[in-house]
Coordinates of C-alpha atoms in Angstrom, one line a residue:
X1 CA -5.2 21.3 7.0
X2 CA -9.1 22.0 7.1
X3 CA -9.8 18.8 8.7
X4 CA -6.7 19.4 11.6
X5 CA -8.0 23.1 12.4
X6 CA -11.9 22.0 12.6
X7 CA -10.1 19.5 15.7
X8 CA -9.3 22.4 16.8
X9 CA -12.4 24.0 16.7
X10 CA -14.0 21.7 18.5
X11 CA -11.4 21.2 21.3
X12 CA -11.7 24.7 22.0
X13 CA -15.4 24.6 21.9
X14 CA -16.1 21.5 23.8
X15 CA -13.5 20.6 26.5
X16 CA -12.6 25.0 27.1
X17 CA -16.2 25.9 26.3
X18 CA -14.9 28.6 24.2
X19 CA -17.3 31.2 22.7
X20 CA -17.0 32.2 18.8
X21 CA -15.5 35.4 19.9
X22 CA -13.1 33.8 21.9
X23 CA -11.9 31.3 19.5
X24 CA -12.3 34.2 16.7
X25 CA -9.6 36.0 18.6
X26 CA -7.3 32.9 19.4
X27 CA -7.5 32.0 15.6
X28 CA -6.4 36.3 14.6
X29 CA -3.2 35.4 16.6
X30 CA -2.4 32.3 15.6
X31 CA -2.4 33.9 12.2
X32 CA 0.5 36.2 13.3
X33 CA 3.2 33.5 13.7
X34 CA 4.0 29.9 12.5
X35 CA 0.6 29.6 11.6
X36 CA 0.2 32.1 9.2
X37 CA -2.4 31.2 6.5
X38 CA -4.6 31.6 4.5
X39 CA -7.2 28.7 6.3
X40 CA -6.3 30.3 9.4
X41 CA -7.3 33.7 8.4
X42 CA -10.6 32.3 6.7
X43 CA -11.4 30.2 10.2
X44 CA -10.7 33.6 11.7
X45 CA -13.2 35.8 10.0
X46 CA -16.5 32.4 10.2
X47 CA -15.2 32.7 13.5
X48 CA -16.6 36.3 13.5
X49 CA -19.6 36.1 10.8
X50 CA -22.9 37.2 11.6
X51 CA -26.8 36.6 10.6
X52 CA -29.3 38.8 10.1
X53 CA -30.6 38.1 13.2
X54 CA -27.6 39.1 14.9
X55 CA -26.7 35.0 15.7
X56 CA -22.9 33.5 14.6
X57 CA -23.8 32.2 11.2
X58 CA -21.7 29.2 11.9
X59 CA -23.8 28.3 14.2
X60 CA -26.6 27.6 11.9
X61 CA -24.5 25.3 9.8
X62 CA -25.2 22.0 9.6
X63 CA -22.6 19.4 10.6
X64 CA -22.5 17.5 7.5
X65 CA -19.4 17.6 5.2
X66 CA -19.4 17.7 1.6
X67 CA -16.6 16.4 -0.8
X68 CA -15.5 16.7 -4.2
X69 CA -13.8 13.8 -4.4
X70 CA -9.9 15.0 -4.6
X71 CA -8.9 13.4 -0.8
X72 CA -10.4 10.6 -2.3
X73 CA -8.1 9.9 -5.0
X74 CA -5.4 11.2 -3.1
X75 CA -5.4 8.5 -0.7
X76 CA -6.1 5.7 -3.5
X77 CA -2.9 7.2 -5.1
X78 CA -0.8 6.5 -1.9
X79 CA -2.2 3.3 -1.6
X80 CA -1.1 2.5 -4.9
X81 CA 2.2 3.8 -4.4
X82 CA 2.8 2.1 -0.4
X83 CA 3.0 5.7 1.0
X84 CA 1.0 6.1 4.3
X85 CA -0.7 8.8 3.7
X86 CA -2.5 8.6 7.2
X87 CA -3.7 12.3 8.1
X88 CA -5.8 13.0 4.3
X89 CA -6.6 9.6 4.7
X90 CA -8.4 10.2 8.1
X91 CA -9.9 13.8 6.6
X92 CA -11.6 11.9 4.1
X93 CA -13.2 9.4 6.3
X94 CA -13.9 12.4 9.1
X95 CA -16.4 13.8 6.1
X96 CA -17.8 10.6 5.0
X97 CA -18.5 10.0 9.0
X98 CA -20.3 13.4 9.0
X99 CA -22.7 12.4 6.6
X100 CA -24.0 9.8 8.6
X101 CA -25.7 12.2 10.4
X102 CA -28.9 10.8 10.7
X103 CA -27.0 7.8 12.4
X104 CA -24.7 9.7 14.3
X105 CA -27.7 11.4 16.3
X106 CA -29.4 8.1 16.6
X107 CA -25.6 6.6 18.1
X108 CA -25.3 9.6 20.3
X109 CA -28.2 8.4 22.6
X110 CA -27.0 5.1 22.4
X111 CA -23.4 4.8 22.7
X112 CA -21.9 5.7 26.0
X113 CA -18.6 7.5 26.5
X114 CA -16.9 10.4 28.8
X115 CA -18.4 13.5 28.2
X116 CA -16.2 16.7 28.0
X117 CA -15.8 18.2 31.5
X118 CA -15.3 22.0 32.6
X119 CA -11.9 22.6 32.1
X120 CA -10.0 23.4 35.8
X121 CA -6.1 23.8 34.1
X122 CA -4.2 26.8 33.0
X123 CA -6.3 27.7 29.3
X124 CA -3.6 29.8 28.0
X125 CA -1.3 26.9 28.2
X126 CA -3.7 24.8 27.2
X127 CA -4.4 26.9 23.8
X128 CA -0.4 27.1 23.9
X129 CA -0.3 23.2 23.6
X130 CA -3.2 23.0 21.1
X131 CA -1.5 25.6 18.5
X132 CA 1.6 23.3 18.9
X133 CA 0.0 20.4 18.4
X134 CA -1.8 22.0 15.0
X135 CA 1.3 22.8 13.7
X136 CA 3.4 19.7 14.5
X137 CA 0.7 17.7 13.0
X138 CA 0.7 20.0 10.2
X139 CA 4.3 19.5 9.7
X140 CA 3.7 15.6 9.6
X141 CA 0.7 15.6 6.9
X142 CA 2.9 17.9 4.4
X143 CA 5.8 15.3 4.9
X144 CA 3.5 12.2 4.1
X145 CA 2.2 14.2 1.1
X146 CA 5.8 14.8 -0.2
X147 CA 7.0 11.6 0.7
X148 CA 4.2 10.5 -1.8
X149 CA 5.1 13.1 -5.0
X150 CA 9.1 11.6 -4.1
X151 CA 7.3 8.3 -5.1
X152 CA 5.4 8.9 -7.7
X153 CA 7.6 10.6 -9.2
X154 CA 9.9 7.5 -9.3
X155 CA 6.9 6.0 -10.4
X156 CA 6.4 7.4 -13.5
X157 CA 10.0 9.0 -14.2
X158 CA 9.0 12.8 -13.2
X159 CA 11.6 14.9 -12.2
X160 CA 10.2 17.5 -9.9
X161 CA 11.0 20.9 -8.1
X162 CA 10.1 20.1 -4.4
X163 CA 10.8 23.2 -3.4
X164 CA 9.3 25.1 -6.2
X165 CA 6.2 23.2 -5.5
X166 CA 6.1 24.8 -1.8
X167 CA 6.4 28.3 -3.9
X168 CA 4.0 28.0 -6.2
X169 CA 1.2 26.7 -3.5
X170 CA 2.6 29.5 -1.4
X171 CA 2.0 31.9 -4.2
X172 CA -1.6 31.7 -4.3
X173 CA -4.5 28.8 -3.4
X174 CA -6.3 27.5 -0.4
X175 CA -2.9 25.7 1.4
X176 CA -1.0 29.3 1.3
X177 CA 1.1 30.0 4.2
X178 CA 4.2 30.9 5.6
X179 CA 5.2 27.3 6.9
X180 CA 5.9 26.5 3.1
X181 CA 8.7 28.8 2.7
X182 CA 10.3 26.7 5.4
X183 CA 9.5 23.4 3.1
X184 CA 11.6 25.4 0.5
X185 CA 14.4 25.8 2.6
X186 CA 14.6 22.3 3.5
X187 CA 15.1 21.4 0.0
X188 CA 17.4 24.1 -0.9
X189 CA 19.4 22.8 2.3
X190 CA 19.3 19.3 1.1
X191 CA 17.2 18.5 -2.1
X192 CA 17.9 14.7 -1.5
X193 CA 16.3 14.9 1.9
X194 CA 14.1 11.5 2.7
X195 CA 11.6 12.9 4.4
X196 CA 11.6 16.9 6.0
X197 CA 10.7 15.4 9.8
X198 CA 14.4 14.6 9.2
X199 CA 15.4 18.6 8.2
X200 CA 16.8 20.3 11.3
X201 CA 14.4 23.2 11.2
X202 CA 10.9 20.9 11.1
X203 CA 13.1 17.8 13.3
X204 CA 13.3 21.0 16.2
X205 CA 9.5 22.3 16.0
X206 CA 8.4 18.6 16.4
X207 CA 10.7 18.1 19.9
X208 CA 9.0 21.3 21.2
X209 CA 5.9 20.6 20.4
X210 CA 5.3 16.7 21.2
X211 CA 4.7 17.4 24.7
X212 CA 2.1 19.7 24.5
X213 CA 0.5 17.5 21.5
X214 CA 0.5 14.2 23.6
X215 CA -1.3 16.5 26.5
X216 CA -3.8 17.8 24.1
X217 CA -5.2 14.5 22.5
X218 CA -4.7 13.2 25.9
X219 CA -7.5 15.5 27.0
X220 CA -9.2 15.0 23.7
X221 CA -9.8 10.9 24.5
X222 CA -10.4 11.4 27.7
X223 CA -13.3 13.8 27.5
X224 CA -14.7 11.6 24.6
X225 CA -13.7 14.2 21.8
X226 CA -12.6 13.2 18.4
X227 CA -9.5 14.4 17.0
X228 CA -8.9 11.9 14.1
X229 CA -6.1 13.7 11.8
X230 CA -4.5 15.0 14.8
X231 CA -3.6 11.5 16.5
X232 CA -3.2 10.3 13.2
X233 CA 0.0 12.8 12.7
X234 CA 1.3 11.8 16.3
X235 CA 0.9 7.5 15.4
X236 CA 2.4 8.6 12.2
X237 CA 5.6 10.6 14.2
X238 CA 6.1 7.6 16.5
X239 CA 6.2 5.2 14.1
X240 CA 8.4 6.8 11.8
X241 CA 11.1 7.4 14.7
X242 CA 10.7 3.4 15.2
X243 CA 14.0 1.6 14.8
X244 CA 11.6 -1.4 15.7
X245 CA 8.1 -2.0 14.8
X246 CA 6.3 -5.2 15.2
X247 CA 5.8 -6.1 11.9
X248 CA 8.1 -9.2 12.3
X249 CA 5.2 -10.8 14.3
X250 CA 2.9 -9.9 11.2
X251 CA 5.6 -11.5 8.5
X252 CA 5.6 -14.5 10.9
X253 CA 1.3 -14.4 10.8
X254 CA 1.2 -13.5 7.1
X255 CA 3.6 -16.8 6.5
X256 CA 1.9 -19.2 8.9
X257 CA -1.9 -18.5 7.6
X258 CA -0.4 -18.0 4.0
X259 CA 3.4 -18.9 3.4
X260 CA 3.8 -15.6 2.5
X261 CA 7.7 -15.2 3.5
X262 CA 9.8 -13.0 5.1
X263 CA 13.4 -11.8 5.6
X264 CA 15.6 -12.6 8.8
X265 CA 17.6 -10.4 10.3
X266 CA 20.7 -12.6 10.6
X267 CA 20.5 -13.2 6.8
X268 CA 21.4 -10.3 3.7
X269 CA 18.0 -7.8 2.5
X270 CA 15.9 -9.4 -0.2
X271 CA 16.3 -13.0 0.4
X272 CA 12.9 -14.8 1.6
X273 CA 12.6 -17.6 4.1
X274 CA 9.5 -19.5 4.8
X275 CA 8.9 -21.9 7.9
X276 CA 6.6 -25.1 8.2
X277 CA 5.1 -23.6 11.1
X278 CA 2.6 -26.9 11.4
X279 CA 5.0 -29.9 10.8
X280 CA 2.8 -30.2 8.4
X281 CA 2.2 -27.2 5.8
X282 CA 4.9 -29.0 2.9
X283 CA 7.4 -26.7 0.9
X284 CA 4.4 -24.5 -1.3
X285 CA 5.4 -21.2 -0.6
X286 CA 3.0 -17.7 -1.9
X287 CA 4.7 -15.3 -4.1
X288 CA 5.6 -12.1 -2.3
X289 CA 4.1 -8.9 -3.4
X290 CA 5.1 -5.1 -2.0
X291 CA 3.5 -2.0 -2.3

């Protein structure tokens, strides 16, 4: 969440050349509607904070993130578990990457790459885009987190209360907001439910809003702005609507270079198959292992 609204943050500030007022005010709306939160509402009132001298106090902040470690552990747990875990996973690594600031500057003078151009299109739809695109890849970071408890707790035998989870974070810490009440409905709706991209309510927002998020990190790579959770929760979305994913040429790598195996599609689920790929690789096949 902190990492996907900070995108935000720097969208508006680099590619609209937003002022602090300006994105002060966009942030006090956004807290009216789907949005509503309590990291909105915080990001609304920085927005707004002033110095002694009369200077934005974010301003004089310097861009190096701190962490205490629980992103961290979060993301070893999913890759413990085989749960992609992509969007805290790319928060993590956006902080560590901010604390190489010393190298960053050095890079920046360095590296080439577009620089962010003055924007010429309709702003209002623009913003309208960018809230969407928050949200939908808001929607897809809460399912991956899920989708991790729902193994874990198969994991270790825990039998949880999906939607009572969604209540009690809504009832009072730093990820309160109204989108979770919508989490419990899912599960009240269907408390078997694979993954809540698939509930009709969170299934709907996504279709609305995928245009408008494609045009936004569109604009984002193209004016050489980062937006690293946000285009992580898009890649996730697409891949998880994939009937098809090419992993059939990485089983066919993985068993050339290592005779790891893999399954054929003409052939029942959970039998193995490995090919002599060489003419000369003999019948020693690796065991297979799966997250």
């Amino acid at each position: 969440d902190i990492q996907l609204i900070c995108e935000c943050y720097q969208i508006m500030k680099d590619i609209l050349g937003m002022s602090n007022e300006e994105m002060h005010r966009t942030f006090a709306e956004w807290n009216k509607g789907d949005l509503d939160s309590y990291l909105i509402e915080i990001t609304r009132d920085i927005l707004a904070k002033k110095d002694e001298d009369g200077r934005y106090v974010l301003d004089y902040i310097l861009d190096t993130a701190g962490q205490k470690g629980t992103g961290k552990w979060t993301a070893i747990s999913a890759l413990d578990e085989g749960i992609p875990l992509t969007l805290i996973g790319e928060a993590v690594f956006a902080r560590c990457l901010s604390a190489q600031k010393d190298e960053r500057v050095a890079a920046s003078s360095v590296l080439q790459g577009p620089k962010p151009q003055k924007f010429t299109g309709d702003r209002t739809a623009f913003l309208e885009d960018l809230r969407k695109a928050l949200f939908a890849a808001k929607v897809v970071s809460y399912a991956q987190g899920y989708a991790l408890m729902r193994a874990a707790a198969k994991e270790y035998g825990w039998n949880l209360n999906y939607g009572g989870i969604a209540l009690m974070w809504r009832g009072g810490c730093i990820i309160r907001s109204v989108f979770l009440g919508k989490i419990k409905d899912a599960f009240d709706a269907n408390p078997d439910i694979a993954n809540i991209l698939l509930d009709p309510y969170f299934s709907g927002k996504l279709a609305e809003a995928q245009t408008g998020w494609r045009n936004v990190l569109c604009t984002a790579m193209q004016n050489g702005v980062p937006a690293p959770c946000m285009t992580a929760g898009l890649q996730y979305y697409d891949g998880y609507r994939s009937s098809r994913l090419p992993a059939n040429l990485l089983q066919a790598q993985r068993d050339f270079f290592g005779a790891h195996t893999y399954e054929r599609t003409d052939r029942p689920r959970g039998e193995f198959f490995h090919t002599n790929w060489t003419g000369h690789g003999g019948d020693t096949i690796s065991t297979t292992y799966n997250a």
